[in-house]
Amino acid sequence: QVRLPVVVIGGGLTAIDTATESLAYYPVQVEKFLARYELLAARKGPAAVEAAWNDEERAIAAEFLDHARALRRERAAAGAEGRPARIVELLQQWGGATIAYRKRLVDSPSYTLNHEEIEKALEEGIRFAEGLTPLAIEVDAHGHASGLRVASRQFATDGTASDAVEVTLPARSILIAAGT
């Protein structure tokens, strides 16, 4: 189960792939959830389908149903207007995917091995955040990830780093794609 926003820890090509695949998978996941929900609700009624859900499941289901319906509306509007659907924009509104890397982008394995793949990922809405060292995962009342606390450093043009400041990135899915 993937929830947005996604944070991927790492800086290599696997981190790039993980972030792009997460954003590609999310619409499929929520649309399948909506299709299954609609099928069951048509057979049994929404109340019967939702009767066994606890508060946690109800909240996640509401998120998935809202997002799937928004995707459906956007696709319908795009079709009616003769334009491409703005799926990337919706995913970004919901938090999107961020790659959290401890060094600079230009120092990352993905940049040194295949900078073209980074360009494509950025075009697909992936954010690349430099100078972030993971410290802790923040959790919500249900024990699910709600954020990634990091030590954040800014880099000067000569590559020297500032003192670290703690910040928390919103994150419902935290994926590790680090080779170290």
mmCIF file of N, CA, C and O in Angstrom, residues 42-108:
data_model
loop_
_atom_site.group_PDB
_atom_site.id
_atom_site.type_symbol
_atom_site.label_atom_id
_atom_site.label_comp_id
_atom_site.label_asym_id
_atom_site.label_seq_id
_atom_site.Cartn_x
_atom_site.Cartn_y
_atom_site.Cartn_z
ATOM 1 N N ALA A 42 -22.417 -1.670 -4.939
ATOM 2 C CA ALA A 42 -23.573 -1.926 -5.803
ATOM 3 C C ALA A 42 -24.263 -3.228 -5.409
ATOM 4 O O ALA A 42 -25.490 -3.338 -5.488
ATOM 5 N N ARG A 43 -23.483 -4.218 -4.970
ATOM 6 C CA ARG A 43 -24.049 -5.516 -4.569
ATOM 7 C C ARG A 43 -24.660 -5.486 -3.171
ATOM 8 O O ARG A 43 -25.724 -6.044 -2.950
ATOM 9 N N LYS A 44 -23.947 -4.869 -2.228
ATOM 10 C CA LYS A 44 -24.326 -4.963 -0.815
ATOM 11 C C LYS A 44 -24.778 -3.651 -0.200
ATOM 12 O O LYS A 44 -25.332 -3.639 0.886
ATOM 13 N N GLY A 45 -24.459 -2.547 -0.866
ATOM 14 C CA GLY A 45 -24.729 -1.232 -0.305
ATOM 15 C C GLY A 45 -23.497 -0.704 0.416
ATOM 16 O O GLY A 45 -22.757 -1.486 1.017
ATOM 17 N N PRO A 46 -23.275 0.616 0.341
ATOM 18 C CA PRO A 46 -22.082 1.200 0.971
ATOM 19 C C PRO A 46 -21.986 0.923 2.474
ATOM 20 O O PRO A 46 -20.906 0.649 2.990
ATOM 21 N N ALA A 47 -23.113 0.969 3.177
ATOM 22 C CA ALA A 47 -23.085 0.750 4.631
ATOM 23 C C ALA A 47 -22.570 -0.647 4.965
ATOM 24 O O ALA A 47 -21.782 -0.813 5.904
ATOM 25 N N ALA A 48 -22.991 -1.631 4.210
ATOM 26 C CA ALA A 48 -22.538 -3.007 4.467
ATOM 27 C C ALA A 48 -21.051 -3.159 4.162
ATOM 28 O O ALA A 48 -20.332 -3.849 4.893
ATOM 29 N N VAL A 49 -20.595 -2.511 3.109
ATOM 30 C CA VAL A 49 -19.172 -2.588 2.751
ATOM 31 C C VAL A 49 -18.322 -1.951 3.844
ATOM 32 O O VAL A 49 -17.291 -2.482 4.243
ATOM 33 N N GLU A 50 -18.772 -0.820 4.351
ATOM 34 C CA GLU A 50 -17.982 -0.055 5.311
ATOM 35 C C GLU A 50 -18.180 -0.491 6.760
ATOM 36 O O GLU A 50 -17.449 -0.047 7.644
ATOM 37 N N ALA A 51 -19.126 -1.385 7.011
ATOM 38 C CA ALA A 51 -19.472 -1.767 8.383
ATOM 39 C C ALA A 51 -18.294 -2.351 9.159
ATOM 40 O O ALA A 51 -18.167 -2.106 10.360
ATOM 41 N N ALA A 52 -17.456 -3.094 8.510
ATOM 42 C CA ALA A 52 -16.346 -3.746 9.210
ATOM 43 C C ALA A 52 -15.096 -2.865 9.317
ATOM 44 O O ALA A 52 -14.128 -3.254 9.962
ATOM 45 N N TRP A 53 -15.118 -1.690 8.701
ATOM 46 C CA TRP A 53 -13.939 -0.822 8.728
ATOM 47 C C TRP A 53 -13.798 -0.175 10.095
ATOM 48 O O TRP A 53 -14.755 0.323 10.674
ATOM 49 N N ASN A 54 -12.558 -0.132 10.579
ATOM 50 C CA ASN A 54 -12.287 0.630 11.795
ATOM 51 C C ASN A 54 -11.943 2.067 11.385
ATOM 52 O O ASN A 54 -11.922 2.397 10.203
ATOM 53 N N ASP A 55 -11.688 2.928 12.372
ATOM 54 C CA ASP A 55 -11.418 4.341 12.069
ATOM 55 C C ASP A 55 -10.213 4.511 11.145
ATOM 56 O O ASP A 55 -10.232 5.345 10.238
ATOM 57 N N GLU A 56 -9.184 3.731 11.388
ATOM 58 C CA GLU A 56 -7.975 3.799 10.561
ATOM 59 C C GLU A 56 -8.285 3.429 9.115
ATOM 60 O O GLU A 56 -7.913 4.143 8.183
ATOM 61 N N GLU A 57 -8.964 2.326 8.917
ATOM 62 C CA GLU A 57 -9.317 1.877 7.568
ATOM 63 C C GLU A 57 -10.266 2.859 6.885
ATOM 64 O O GLU A 57 -10.143 3.116 5.686
ATOM 65 N N ARG A 58 -11.178 3.429 7.657
ATOM 66 C CA ARG A 58 -12.119 4.403 7.111
ATOM 67 C C ARG A 58 -11.380 5.644 6.584
ATOM 68 O O ARG A 58 -11.693 6.163 5.514
ATOM 69 N N ALA A 59 -10.386 6.094 7.333
ATOM 70 C CA ALA A 59 -9.619 7.278 6.916
ATOM 71 C C ALA A 59 -8.820 7.002 5.644
ATOM 72 O O ALA A 59 -8.790 7.826 4.722
ATOM 73 N N ILE A 60 -8.168 5.849 5.587
ATOM 74 C CA ILE A 60 -7.386 5.505 4.396
ATOM 75 C C ILE A 60 -8.311 5.298 3.200
ATOM 76 O O ILE A 60 -8.031 5.770 2.090
ATOM 77 N N ALA A 61 -9.437 4.629 3.415
ATOM 78 C CA ALA A 61 -10.394 4.414 2.327
ATOM 79 C C ALA A 61 -10.922 5.744 1.793
ATOM 80 O O ALA A 61 -11.014 5.934 0.575
ATOM 81 N N ALA A 62 -11.230 6.663 2.690
ATOM 82 C CA ALA A 62 -11.730 7.977 2.248
ATOM 83 C C ALA A 62 -10.680 8.686 1.400
ATOM 84 O O ALA A 62 -11.008 9.294 0.374
ATOM 85 N N GLU A 63 -9.428 8.616 1.825
ATOM 86 C CA GLU A 63 -8.320 9.225 1.058
ATOM 87 C C GLU A 63 -8.231 8.600 -0.328
ATOM 88 O O GLU A 63 -8.167 9.304 -1.341
ATOM 89 N N PHE A 64 -8.230 7.272 -0.389
ATOM 90 C CA PHE A 64 -8.122 6.576 -1.673
ATOM 91 C C PHE A 64 -9.325 6.870 -2.564
ATOM 92 O O PHE A 64 -9.168 7.112 -3.772
ATOM 93 N N LEU A 65 -10.530 6.854 -2.009
ATOM 94 C CA LEU A 65 -11.732 7.118 -2.806
ATOM 95 C C LEU A 65 -11.745 8.552 -3.324
ATOM 96 O O LEU A 65 -12.066 8.783 -4.494
ATOM 97 N N ASP A 66 -11.386 9.503 -2.479
ATOM 98 C CA ASP A 66 -11.323 10.908 -2.913
ATOM 99 C C ASP A 66 -10.323 11.085 -4.050
ATOM 100 O O ASP A 66 -10.617 11.746 -5.050
ATOM 101 N N HIS A 67 -9.149 10.493 -3.909
ATOM 102 C CA HIS A 67 -8.114 10.636 -4.933
ATOM 103 C C HIS A 67 -8.527 9.942 -6.230
ATOM 104 O O HIS A 67 -8.326 10.488 -7.322
ATOM 105 N N ALA A 68 -9.097 8.754 -6.127
ATOM 106 C CA ALA A 68 -9.523 8.037 -7.335
ATOM 107 C C ALA A 68 -10.623 8.800 -8.068
ATOM 108 O O ALA A 68 -10.613 8.891 -9.302
ATOM 109 N N ARG A 69 -11.537 9.373 -7.315
ATOM 110 C CA ARG A 69 -12.617 10.149 -7.949
ATOM 111 C C ARG A 69 -12.063 11.421 -8.597
ATOM 112 O O ARG A 69 -12.530 11.826 -9.666
ATOM 113 N N ALA A 70 -11.076 12.031 -7.970
ATOM 114 C CA ALA A 70 -10.441 13.213 -8.569
ATOM 115 C C ALA A 70 -9.719 12.840 -9.856
ATOM 116 O O ALA A 70 -9.775 13.586 -10.843
ATOM 117 N N LEU A 71 -9.056 11.698 -9.869
ATOM 118 C CA LEU A 71 -8.396 11.221 -11.091
ATOM 119 C C LEU A 71 -9.430 10.965 -12.185
ATOM 120 O O LEU A 71 -9.229 11.341 -13.344
ATOM 121 N N ARG A 72 -10.531 10.365 -11.818
ATOM 122 C CA ARG A 72 -11.604 10.086 -12.779
ATOM 123 C C ARG A 72 -12.149 11.392 -13.364
ATOM 124 O O ARG A 72 -12.338 11.507 -14.584
ATOM 125 N N ARG A 73 -12.404 12.375 -12.490
ATOM 126 C CA ARG A 73 -12.915 13.672 -12.966
ATOM 127 C C ARG A 73 -11.914 14.352 -13.888
ATOM 128 O O ARG A 73 -12.296 14.927 -14.912
ATOM 129 N N GLU A 74 -10.638 14.303 -13.537
ATOM 130 C CA GLU A 74 -9.607 14.942 -14.363
ATOM 131 C C GLU A 74 -9.510 14.264 -15.724
ATOM 132 O O GLU A 74 -9.394 14.940 -16.745
ATOM 133 N N ARG A 75 -9.563 12.954 -15.752
ATOM 134 C CA ARG A 75 -9.502 12.244 -17.038
ATOM 135 C C ARG A 75 -10.717 12.586 -17.899
ATOM 136 O O ARG A 75 -10.596 12.781 -19.109
ATOM 137 N N ALA A 76 -11.878 12.657 -17.276
ATOM 138 C CA ALA A 76 -13.094 13.006 -18.024
ATOM 139 C C ALA A 76 -13.006 14.432 -18.550
ATOM 140 O O ALA A 76 -13.346 14.693 -19.720
ATOM 141 N N ALA A 77 -12.564 15.366 -17.726
ATOM 142 C CA ALA A 77 -12.423 16.761 -18.159
ATOM 143 C C ALA A 77 -11.401 16.873 -19.281
ATOM 144 O O ALA A 77 -11.630 17.592 -20.265
ATOM 145 N N ALA A 78 -10.288 16.162 -19.146
ATOM 146 C CA ALA A 78 -9.255 16.203 -20.185
ATOM 147 C C ALA A 78 -9.800 15.660 -21.503
ATOM 148 O O ALA A 78 -9.545 16.234 -22.569
ATOM 149 N N GLY A 79 -10.566 14.569 -21.429
ATOM 150 C CA GLY A 79 -11.161 14.008 -22.639
ATOM 151 C C GLY A 79 -12.135 14.970 -23.288
ATOM 152 O O GLY A 79 -12.131 15.145 -24.513
ATOM 153 N N ALA A 80 -12.953 15.609 -22.480
ATOM 154 C CA ALA A 80 -13.950 16.561 -23.004
ATOM 155 C C ALA A 80 -13.295 17.794 -23.611
ATOM 156 O O ALA A 80 -13.804 18.369 -24.566
ATOM 157 N N GLU A 81 -12.143 18.188 -23.039
ATOM 158 C CA GLU A 81 -11.450 19.392 -23.515
ATOM 159 C C GLU A 81 -10.374 19.087 -24.551
ATOM 160 O O GLU A 81 -9.724 20.013 -25.049
ATOM 161 N N GLY A 82 -10.153 17.813 -24.853
ATOM 162 C CA GLY A 82 -9.159 17.443 -25.848
ATOM 163 C C GLY A 82 -7.731 17.748 -25.425
ATOM 164 O O GLY A 82 -6.911 18.174 -26.237
ATOM 165 N N ARG A 83 -7.414 17.545 -24.164
ATOM 166 C CA ARG A 83 -6.069 17.816 -23.643
ATOM 167 C C ARG A 83 -5.590 16.612 -22.846
ATOM 168 O O ARG A 83 -6.385 15.766 -22.436
ATOM 169 N N PRO A 84 -4.293 16.537 -22.609
ATOM 170 C CA PRO A 84 -3.796 15.456 -21.747
ATOM 171 C C PRO A 84 -4.276 15.659 -20.309
ATOM 172 O O PRO A 84 -4.419 16.794 -19.845
ATOM 173 N N ALA A 85 -4.536 14.559 -19.631
ATOM 174 C CA ALA A 85 -4.945 14.633 -18.223
ATOM 175 C C ALA A 85 -3.779 15.131 -17.380
ATOM 176 O O ALA A 85 -2.623 14.760 -17.618
ATOM 177 N N ARG A 86 -4.072 15.960 -16.418
ATOM 178 C CA ARG A 86 -3.045 16.558 -15.550
ATOM 179 C C ARG A 86 -2.868 15.720 -14.282
ATOM 180 O O ARG A 86 -3.097 16.201 -13.164
ATOM 181 N N ILE A 87 -2.432 14.508 -14.484
ATOM 182 C CA ILE A 87 -2.273 13.564 -13.375
ATOM 183 C C ILE A 87 -1.098 13.965 -12.485
ATOM 184 O O ILE A 87 -1.199 13.914 -11.256
ATOM 185 N N VAL A 88 0.004 14.384 -13.089
ATOM 186 C CA VAL A 88 1.190 14.775 -12.311
ATOM 187 C C VAL A 88 0.839 15.905 -11.347
ATOM 188 O O VAL A 88 1.250 15.890 -10.186
ATOM 189 N N GLU A 89 0.054 16.852 -11.809
ATOM 190 C CA GLU A 89 -0.329 17.976 -10.960
ATOM 191 C C GLU A 89 -1.141 17.507 -9.756
ATOM 192 O O GLU A 89 -0.953 17.989 -8.638
ATOM 193 N N LEU A 90 -2.067 16.557 -9.986
ATOM 194 C CA LEU A 90 -2.845 16.021 -8.870
ATOM 195 C C LEU A 90 -1.934 15.300 -7.875
ATOM 196 O O LEU A 90 -2.052 15.495 -6.662
ATOM 197 N N LEU A 91 -1.031 14.475 -8.390
ATOM 198 C CA LEU A 91 -0.118 13.745 -7.508
ATOM 199 C C LEU A 91 0.724 14.705 -6.674
ATOM 200 O O LEU A 91 0.957 14.476 -5.486
ATOM 201 N N GLN A 92 1.153 15.793 -7.280
ATOM 202 C CA GLN A 92 1.933 16.787 -6.537
ATOM 203 C C GLN A 92 1.073 17.483 -5.483
ATOM 204 O O GLN A 92 1.546 17.744 -4.378
ATOM 205 N N GLN A 93 -0.183 17.762 -5.797
ATOM 206 C CA GLN A 93 -1.087 18.368 -4.806
ATOM 207 C C GLN A 93 -1.238 17.470 -3.587
ATOM 208 O O GLN A 93 -1.401 17.958 -2.471
ATOM 209 N N TRP A 94 -1.202 16.180 -3.797
ATOM 210 C CA TRP A 94 -1.370 15.215 -2.706
ATOM 211 C C TRP A 94 -0.050 14.887 -2.009
ATOM 212 O O TRP A 94 -0.005 14.042 -1.144
ATOM 213 N N GLY A 95 1.028 15.542 -2.401
ATOM 214 C CA GLY A 95 2.312 15.346 -1.742
ATOM 215 C C GLY A 95 3.401 14.806 -2.639
ATOM 216 O O GLY A 95 4.576 14.970 -2.343
ATOM 217 N N GLY A 96 3.033 14.117 -3.710
ATOM 218 C CA GLY A 96 4.012 13.638 -4.677
ATOM 219 C C GLY A 96 5.078 12.744 -4.082
ATOM 220 O O GLY A 96 4.859 12.047 -3.089
ATOM 221 N N ALA A 97 6.249 12.776 -4.717
ATOM 222 C CA ALA A 97 7.388 11.954 -4.296
ATOM 223 C C ALA A 97 8.639 12.819 -4.248
ATOM 224 O O ALA A 97 8.903 13.589 -5.170
ATOM 225 N N THR A 98 9.375 12.656 -3.168
ATOM 226 C CA THR A 98 10.623 13.387 -2.960
ATOM 227 C C THR A 98 11.738 12.399 -2.711
ATOM 228 O O THR A 98 11.576 11.460 -1.931
ATOM 229 N N ILE A 99 12.864 12.617 -3.368
ATOM 230 C CA ILE A 99 14.071 11.839 -3.085
ATOM 231 C C ILE A 99 14.885 12.644 -2.091
ATOM 232 O O ILE A 99 15.225 13.799 -2.345
ATOM 233 N N ALA A 100 15.168 12.046 -0.944
ATOM 234 C CA ALA A 100 15.955 12.693 0.105
ATOM 235 C C ALA A 100 17.376 12.134 0.044
ATOM 236 O O ALA A 100 17.603 10.953 0.311
ATOM 237 N N TYR A 101 18.314 13.009 -0.312
ATOM 238 C CA TYR A 101 19.703 12.578 -0.472
ATOM 239 C C TYR A 101 20.601 13.390 0.450
ATOM 240 O O TYR A 101 20.420 14.598 0.603
ATOM 241 N N ARG A 102 21.574 12.752 1.043
ATOM 242 C CA ARG A 102 22.422 13.395 2.063
ATOM 243 C C ARG A 102 23.450 14.355 1.490
ATOM 244 O O ARG A 102 23.939 15.229 2.201
ATOM 245 N N LYS A 103 23.779 14.206 0.230
ATOM 246 C CA LYS A 103 24.766 15.090 -0.400
ATOM 247 C C LYS A 103 24.072 15.978 -1.432
ATOM 248 O O LYS A 103 22.866 16.113 -1.432
ATOM 249 N N ARG A 104 24.882 16.544 -2.345
ATOM 250 C CA ARG A 104 24.327 17.372 -3.425
ATOM 251 C C ARG A 104 23.902 16.493 -4.592
ATOM 252 O O ARG A 104 24.446 15.408 -4.796
ATOM 253 N N LEU A 105 22.974 17.002 -5.375
ATOM 254 C CA LEU A 105 22.518 16.283 -6.562
ATOM 255 C C LEU A 105 23.692 15.929 -7.465
ATOM 256 O O LEU A 105 23.791 14.800 -7.946
ATOM 257 N N VAL A 106 24.596 16.873 -7.684
ATOM 258 C CA VAL A 106 25.724 16.620 -8.591
ATOM 259 C C VAL A 106 26.683 15.565 -8.058
ATOM 260 O O VAL A 106 27.492 15.026 -8.814
ATOM 261 N N ASP A 107 26.596 15.253 -6.759
ATOM 262 C CA ASP A 107 27.433 14.208 -6.164
ATOM 263 C C ASP A 107 26.738 12.852 -6.142
ATOM 264 O O ASP A 107 27.351 11.849 -5.778
ATOM 265 N N SER A 108 25.472 12.820 -6.500
ATOM 266 C CA SER A 108 24.697 11.581 -6.380
ATOM 267 C C SER A 108 25.087 10.579 -7.455
ATOM 268 O O SER A 108 25.454 10.949 -8.572
#
